[in-house]
Short mmCIF file of C-alpha atoms in Angstrom, two decimals:
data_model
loop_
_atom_site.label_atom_id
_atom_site.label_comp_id
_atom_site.label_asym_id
_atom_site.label_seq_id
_atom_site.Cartn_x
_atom_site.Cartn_y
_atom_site.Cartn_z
CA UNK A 1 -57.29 27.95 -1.01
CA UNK A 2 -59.75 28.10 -3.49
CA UNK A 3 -58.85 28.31 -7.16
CA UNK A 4 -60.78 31.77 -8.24
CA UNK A 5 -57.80 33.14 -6.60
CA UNK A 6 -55.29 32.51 -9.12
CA UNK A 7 -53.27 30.02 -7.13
CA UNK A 8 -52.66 26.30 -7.26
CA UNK A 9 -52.25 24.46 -3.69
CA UNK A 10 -49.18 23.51 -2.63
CA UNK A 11 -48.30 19.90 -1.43
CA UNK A 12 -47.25 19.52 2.44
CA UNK A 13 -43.81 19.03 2.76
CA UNK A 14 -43.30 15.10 4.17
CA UNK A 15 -40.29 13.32 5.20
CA UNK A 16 -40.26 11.77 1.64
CA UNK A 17 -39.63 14.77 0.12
CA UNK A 18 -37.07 15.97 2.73
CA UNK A 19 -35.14 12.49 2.27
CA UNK A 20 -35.43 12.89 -1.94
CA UNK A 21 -33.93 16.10 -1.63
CA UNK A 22 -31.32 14.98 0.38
CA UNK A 23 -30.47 11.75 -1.58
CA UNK A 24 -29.90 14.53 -4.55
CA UNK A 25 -27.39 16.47 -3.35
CA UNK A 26 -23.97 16.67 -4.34
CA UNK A 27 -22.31 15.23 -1.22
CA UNK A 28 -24.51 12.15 -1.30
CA UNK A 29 -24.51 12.19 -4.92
CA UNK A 30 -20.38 11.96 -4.51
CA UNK A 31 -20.42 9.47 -1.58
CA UNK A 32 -22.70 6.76 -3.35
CA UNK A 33 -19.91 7.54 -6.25
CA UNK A 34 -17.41 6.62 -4.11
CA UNK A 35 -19.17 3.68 -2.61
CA UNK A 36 -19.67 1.94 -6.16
CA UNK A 37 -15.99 2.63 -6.82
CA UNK A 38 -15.18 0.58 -3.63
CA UNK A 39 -17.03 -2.18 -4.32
CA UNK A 40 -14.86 -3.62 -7.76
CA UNK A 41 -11.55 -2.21 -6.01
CA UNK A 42 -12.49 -5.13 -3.02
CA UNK A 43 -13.69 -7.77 -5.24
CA UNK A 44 -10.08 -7.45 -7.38
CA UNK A 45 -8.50 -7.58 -4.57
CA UNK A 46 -10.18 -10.90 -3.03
CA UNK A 47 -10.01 -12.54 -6.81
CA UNK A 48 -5.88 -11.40 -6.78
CA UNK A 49 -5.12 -13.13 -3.14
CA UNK A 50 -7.12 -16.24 -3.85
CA UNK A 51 -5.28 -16.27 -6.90
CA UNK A 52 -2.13 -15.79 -5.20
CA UNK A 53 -2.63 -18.02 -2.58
CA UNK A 54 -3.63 -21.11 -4.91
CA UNK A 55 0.18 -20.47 -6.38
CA UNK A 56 1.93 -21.45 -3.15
CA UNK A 57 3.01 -25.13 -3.81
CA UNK A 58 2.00 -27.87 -1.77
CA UNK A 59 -0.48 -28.71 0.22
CA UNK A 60 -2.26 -26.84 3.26
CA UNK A 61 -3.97 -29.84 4.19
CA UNK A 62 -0.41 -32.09 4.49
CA UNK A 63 0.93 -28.73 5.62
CA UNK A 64 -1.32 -29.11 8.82
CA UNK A 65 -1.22 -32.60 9.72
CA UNK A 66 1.93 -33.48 8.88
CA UNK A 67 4.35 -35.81 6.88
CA UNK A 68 2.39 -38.71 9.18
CA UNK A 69 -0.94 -38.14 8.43
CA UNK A 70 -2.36 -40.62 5.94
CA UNK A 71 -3.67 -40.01 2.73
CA UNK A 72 -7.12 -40.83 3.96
CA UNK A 73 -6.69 -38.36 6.75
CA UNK A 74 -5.73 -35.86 4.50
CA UNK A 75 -8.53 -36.24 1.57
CA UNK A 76 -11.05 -35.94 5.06
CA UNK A 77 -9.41 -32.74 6.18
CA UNK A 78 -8.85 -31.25 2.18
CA UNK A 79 -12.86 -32.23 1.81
CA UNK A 80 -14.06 -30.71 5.07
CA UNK A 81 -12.58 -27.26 3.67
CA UNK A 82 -13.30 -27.81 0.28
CA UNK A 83 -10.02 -27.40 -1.33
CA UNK A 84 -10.63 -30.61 -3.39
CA UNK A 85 -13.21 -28.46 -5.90
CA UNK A 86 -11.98 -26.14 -8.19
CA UNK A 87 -10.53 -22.76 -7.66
CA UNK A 88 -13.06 -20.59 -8.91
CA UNK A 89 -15.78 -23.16 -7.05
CA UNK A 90 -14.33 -22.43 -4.18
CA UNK A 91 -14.31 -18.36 -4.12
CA UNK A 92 -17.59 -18.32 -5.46
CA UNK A 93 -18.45 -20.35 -1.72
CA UNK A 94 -16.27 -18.10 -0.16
CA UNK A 95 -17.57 -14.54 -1.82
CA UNK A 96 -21.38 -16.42 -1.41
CA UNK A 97 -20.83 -16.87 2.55
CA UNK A 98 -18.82 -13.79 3.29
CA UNK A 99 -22.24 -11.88 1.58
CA UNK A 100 -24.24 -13.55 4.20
CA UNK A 101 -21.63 -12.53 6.92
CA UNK A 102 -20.05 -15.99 6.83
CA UNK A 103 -16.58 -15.15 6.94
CA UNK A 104 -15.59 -19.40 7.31
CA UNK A 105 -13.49 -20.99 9.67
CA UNK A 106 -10.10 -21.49 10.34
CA UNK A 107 -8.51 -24.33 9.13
CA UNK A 108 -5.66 -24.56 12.01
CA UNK A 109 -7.82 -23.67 15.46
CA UNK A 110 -11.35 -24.27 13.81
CA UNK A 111 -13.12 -20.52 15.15
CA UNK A 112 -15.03 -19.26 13.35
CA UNK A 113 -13.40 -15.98 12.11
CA UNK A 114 -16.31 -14.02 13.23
CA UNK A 115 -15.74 -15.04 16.80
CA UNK A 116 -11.57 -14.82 16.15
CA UNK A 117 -12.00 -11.32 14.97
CA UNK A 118 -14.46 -10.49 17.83
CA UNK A 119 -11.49 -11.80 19.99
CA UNK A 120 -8.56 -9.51 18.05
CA UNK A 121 -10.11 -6.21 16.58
CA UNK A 122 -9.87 -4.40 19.74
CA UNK A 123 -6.21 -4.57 20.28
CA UNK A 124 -5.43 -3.70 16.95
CA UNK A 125 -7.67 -0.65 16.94
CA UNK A 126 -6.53 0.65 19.94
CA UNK A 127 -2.86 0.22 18.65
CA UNK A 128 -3.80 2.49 15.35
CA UNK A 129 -5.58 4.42 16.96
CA UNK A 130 -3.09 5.55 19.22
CA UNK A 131 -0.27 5.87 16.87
CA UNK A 132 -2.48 7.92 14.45
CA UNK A 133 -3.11 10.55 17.76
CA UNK A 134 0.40 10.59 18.99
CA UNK A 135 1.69 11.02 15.75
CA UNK A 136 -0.54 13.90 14.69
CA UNK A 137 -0.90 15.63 17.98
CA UNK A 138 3.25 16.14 17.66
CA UNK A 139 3.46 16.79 14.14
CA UNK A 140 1.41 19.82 14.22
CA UNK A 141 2.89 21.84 16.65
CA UNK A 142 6.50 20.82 15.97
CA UNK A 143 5.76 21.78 12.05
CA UNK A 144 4.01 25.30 13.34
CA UNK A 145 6.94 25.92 15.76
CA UNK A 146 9.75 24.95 12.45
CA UNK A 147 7.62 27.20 10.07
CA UNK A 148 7.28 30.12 12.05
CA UNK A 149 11.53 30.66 11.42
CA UNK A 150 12.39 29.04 8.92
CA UNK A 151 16.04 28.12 8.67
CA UNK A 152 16.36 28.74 12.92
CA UNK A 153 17.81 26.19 15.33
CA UNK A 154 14.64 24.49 15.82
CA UNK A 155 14.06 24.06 12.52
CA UNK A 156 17.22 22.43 11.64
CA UNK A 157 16.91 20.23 14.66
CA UNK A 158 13.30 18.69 14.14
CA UNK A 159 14.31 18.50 10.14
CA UNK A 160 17.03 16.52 11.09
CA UNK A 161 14.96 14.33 14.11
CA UNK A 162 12.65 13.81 11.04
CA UNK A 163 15.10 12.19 8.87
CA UNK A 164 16.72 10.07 10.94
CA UNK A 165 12.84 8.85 12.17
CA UNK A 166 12.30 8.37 8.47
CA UNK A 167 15.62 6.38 7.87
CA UNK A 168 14.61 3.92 10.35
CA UNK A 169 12.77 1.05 9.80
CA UNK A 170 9.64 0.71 12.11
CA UNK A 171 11.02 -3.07 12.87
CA UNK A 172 14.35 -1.82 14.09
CA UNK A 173 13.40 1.47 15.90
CA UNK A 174 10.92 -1.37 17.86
CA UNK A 175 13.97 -3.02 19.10
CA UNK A 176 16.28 0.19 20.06
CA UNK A 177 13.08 0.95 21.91
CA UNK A 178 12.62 -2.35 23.83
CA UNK A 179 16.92 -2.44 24.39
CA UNK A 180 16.64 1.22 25.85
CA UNK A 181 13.40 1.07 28.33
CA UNK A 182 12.57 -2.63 29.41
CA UNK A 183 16.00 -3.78 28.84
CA UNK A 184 18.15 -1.17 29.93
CA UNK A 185 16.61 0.97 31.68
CA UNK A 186 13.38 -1.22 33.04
CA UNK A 187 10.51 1.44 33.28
CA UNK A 188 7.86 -0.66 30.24
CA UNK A 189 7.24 -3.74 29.62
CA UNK A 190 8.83 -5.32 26.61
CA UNK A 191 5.82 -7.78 25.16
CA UNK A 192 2.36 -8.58 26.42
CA UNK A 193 -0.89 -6.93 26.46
CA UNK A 194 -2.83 -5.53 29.18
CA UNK A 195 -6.48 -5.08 28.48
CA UNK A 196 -8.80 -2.18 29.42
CA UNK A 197 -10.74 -4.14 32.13
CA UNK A 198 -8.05 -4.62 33.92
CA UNK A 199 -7.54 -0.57 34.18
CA UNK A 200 -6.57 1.96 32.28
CA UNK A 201 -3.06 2.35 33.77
CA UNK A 202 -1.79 -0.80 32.86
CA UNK A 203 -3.28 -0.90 29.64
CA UNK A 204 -1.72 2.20 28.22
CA UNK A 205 1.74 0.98 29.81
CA UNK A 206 1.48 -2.06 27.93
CA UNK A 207 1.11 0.21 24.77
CA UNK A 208 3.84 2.86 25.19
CA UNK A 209 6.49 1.11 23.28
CA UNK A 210 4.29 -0.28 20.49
CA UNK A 211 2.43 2.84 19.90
CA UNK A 212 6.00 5.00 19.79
CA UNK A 213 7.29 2.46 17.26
CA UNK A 214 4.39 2.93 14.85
CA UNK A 215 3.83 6.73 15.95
CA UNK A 216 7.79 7.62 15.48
CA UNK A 217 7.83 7.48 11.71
CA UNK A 218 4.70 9.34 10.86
CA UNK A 219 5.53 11.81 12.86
CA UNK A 220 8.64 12.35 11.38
CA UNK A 221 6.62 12.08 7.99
CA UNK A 222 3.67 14.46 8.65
CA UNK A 223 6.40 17.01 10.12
CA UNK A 224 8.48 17.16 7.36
CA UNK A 225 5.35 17.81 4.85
CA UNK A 226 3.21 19.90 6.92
CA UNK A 227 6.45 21.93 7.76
CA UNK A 228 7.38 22.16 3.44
CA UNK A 229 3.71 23.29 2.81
CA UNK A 230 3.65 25.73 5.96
CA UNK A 231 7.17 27.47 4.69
CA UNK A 232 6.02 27.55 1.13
CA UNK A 233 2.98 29.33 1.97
CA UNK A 234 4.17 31.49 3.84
CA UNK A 235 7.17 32.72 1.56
CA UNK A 236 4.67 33.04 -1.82
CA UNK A 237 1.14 33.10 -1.37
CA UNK A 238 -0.43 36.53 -2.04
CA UNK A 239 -3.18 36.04 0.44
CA UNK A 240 -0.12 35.62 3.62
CA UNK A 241 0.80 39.50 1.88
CA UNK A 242 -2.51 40.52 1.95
CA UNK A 243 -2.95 39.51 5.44
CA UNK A 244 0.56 41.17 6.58
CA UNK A 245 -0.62 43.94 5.23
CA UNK A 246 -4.03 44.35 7.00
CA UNK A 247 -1.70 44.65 10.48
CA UNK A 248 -2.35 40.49 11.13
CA UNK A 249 0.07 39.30 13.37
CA UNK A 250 2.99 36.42 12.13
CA UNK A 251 1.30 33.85 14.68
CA UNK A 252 -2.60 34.29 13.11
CA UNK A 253 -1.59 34.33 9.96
CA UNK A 254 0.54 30.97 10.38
CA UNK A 255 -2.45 29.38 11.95
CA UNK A 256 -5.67 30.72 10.57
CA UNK A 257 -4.28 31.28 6.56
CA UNK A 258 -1.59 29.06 5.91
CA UNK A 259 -2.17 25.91 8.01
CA UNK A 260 -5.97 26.05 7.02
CA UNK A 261 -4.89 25.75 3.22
CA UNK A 262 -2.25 23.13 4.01
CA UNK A 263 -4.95 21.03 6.11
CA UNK A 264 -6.19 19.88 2.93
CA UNK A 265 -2.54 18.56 2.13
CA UNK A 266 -2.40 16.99 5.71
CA UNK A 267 -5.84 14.86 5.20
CA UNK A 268 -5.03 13.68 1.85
CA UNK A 269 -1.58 12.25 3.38
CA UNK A 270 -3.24 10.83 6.62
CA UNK A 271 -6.20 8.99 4.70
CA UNK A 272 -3.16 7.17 2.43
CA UNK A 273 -1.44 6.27 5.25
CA UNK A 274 -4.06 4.51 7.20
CA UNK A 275 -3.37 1.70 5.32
CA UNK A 276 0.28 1.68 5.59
CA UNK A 277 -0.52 2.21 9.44
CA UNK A 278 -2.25 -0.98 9.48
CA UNK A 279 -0.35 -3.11 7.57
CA UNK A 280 2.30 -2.03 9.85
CA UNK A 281 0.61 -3.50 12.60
CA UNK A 282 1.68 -7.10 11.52
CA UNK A 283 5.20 -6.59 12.26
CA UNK A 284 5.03 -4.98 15.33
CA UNK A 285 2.47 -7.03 16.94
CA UNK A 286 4.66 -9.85 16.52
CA UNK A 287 7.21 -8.22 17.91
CA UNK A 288 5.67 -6.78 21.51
CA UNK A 289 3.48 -10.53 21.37
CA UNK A 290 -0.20 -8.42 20.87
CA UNK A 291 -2.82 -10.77 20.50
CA UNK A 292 -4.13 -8.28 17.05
CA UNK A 293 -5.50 -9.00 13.83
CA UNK A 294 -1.61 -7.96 12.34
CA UNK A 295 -0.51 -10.84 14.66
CA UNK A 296 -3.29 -13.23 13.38
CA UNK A 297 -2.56 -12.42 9.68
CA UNK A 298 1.21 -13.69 10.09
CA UNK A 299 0.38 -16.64 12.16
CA UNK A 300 -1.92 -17.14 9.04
CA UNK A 301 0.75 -16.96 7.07
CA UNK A 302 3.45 -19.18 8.85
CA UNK A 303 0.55 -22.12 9.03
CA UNK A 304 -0.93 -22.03 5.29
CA UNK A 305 -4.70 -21.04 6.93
CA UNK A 306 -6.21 -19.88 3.77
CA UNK A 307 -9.28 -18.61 5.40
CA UNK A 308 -7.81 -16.41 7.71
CA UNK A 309 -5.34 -14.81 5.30
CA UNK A 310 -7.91 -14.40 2.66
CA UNK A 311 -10.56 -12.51 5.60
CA UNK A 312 -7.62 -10.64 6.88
CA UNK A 313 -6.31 -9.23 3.51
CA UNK A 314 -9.85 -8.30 2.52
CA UNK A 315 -10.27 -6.37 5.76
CA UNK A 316 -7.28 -4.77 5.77
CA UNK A 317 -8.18 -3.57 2.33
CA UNK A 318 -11.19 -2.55 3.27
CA UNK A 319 -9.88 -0.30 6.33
CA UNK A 320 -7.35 1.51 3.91
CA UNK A 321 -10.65 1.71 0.56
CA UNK A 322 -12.93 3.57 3.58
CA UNK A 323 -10.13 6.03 4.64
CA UNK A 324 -9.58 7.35 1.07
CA UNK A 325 -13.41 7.84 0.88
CA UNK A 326 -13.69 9.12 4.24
CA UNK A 327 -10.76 11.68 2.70
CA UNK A 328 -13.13 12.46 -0.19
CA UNK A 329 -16.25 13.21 1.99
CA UNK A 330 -14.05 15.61 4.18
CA UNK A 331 -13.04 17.49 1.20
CA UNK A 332 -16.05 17.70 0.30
CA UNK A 333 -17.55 19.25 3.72
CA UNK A 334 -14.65 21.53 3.70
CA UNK A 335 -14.30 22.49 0.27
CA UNK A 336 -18.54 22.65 -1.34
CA UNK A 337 -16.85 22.92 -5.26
CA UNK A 338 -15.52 19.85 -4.70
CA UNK A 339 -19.29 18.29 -4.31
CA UNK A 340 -20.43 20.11 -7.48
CA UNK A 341 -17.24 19.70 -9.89
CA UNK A 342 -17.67 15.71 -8.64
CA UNK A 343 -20.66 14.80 -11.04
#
């Protein structure tokens, strides 16, 4: 285009542009926010368990070989682990190698963590996972069905179910459920784990009774909020009038006004409780014997292995610092001010 005509030429558009443009808007903009956020909420939390952990009196390394070992046996062992240099010396090496995806070894089996996890991650997933579907899958149509009549006889009956879930520990409603159906009645097994390559069947069997103890409670917990935000909407929003008045029947109102504005409610409640969800795995993979990273963490524990308490609380932490974020990215995507009143 030549320049007599009174225009300037325009530059091609190349993928560089395309990926500037995109690294500028809001919803990356807010992520990236987000991200840095994350990053001194971990590191806090790695400096305040190694902290914590260097409280405990006595001494792992005596604590693992016992009141026999000798003195030389133990200096080897307290040496081969470094816990004879300081304690800031020694989560500097542990923050240094778990940079370069050196997440140590334990000090009780000697795995590496890396291949430990590799060995564990899958059960607990699976177990979460499952709860989390089970859990919302029922709450939702149990709160729509208590909503629509408010005050009826199915209302009063799944508010009360919900309390009584809520009342009971996750611990003890694990045991009712292992005295009623492997005990009493004999239809699942009470502990063990069946993995997926030895067929689908026998895997989910092996995870009724786990995934109903974890699932119970938040069921009972996302029905009794999603229900209070469903009724309240629906008794004194002016847009519910508006759409009664435009001839918009009880049902389409309930699930295309009112549960689309208490969604919002529902996702900030789910992404908080992912980390509950998890650190409830701890308990109740002890108590149905899953071979988990919940299980791992207590043997941890009961045996004084620094290294895999100190992976295992950071990852944990980790799990529950990416839900709230993924939380703020789906707010974001469902709700654009959010990306623009964010910077």
């Amino acid at each position: 285009m030549s320049v007599a005509s009174g225009l300037l030429p325009t530059r091609p558009r190349t993928g560089f542009g395309r990926l500037g443009r995109a690294a500028g808007s809001p919803l990356v903009r807010l992520i990236v926010k987000r991200v840095l956020l994350a990053i001194p909420i971990l590191l806090g939390v790695s400096v305040l368990t190694f902290w914590v952990l260097s409280l405990i009196p006595g001494d792992p390394a005596r604590a693992m070989l016992g009141m026999n070992a000798t003195d030389a046996q133990v200096e080897a062992l307290r040496h081969e682990y470094h816990l004879d240099e300081s304690g800031p010396q020694r989560y500097l090496d542990w923050l240094t190698g778990a940079l370069h995806g050196d997440l140590g070894t334990s000090m009780v089996s000697s795995q590496t963590m890396s291949s430990m996890l590799a060995d564990r991650w899958a059960v607990t997933f699976e177990l979460v996972a499952l709860a989390f579907i089970v859990s919302l899958a029922a709450a939702v149509p149990v709160a729509l069905l208590a909503a629509r009549w408010p005050g009826g006889v199915f209302d009063r009956i799944s508010m009360l179910c919900s309390v009584t879930g809520l009342a009971v520990a996750n611990y003890v409603l694990a045991l009712l459920l292992v005295l009623v159906f492997a005990v009493e009645v004999n239809v699942l097994p009470a502990i063990g784990y069946v993995g997926l390559g030895q067929g689908l069947g026998p895997n989910l069997k092996s995870m009724v009774l786990p995934t109903l103890a974890m699932a119970i409670p938040l069921f009972c917990f996302y029905t009794r909020f999603l229900r209070g935000d469903l009724v309240d909407q629906m008794q004194s929003e002016d847009y519910v009038d508006t759409a009664r008045a435009k001839g918009i029947g009880p049902w389409r109102v309930l699930w295309m006004h009112a549960f689309r504005n208490s969604s919002f409610g529902m996702i900030t409640i789910v992404g908080l409780n992912i980390g509950t969800l998890v650190g409830g795995t701890v308990i109740i993979e002890q108590i149905f014997a899953l071979p988990g990273l919940g299980q791992l963490l207590l043997q941890g524990i009961n045996t004084r292995d620094t290294v895999v308490v100190q992976d295992l609380v950071i990852i944990f932490a980790a799990i529950a610092v990416f839900a709230n974020l993924l939380v703020d990215v789906l707010y974001a995507v469902l709700d654009p001010r959010i990306r623009y009143g964010s910077h």
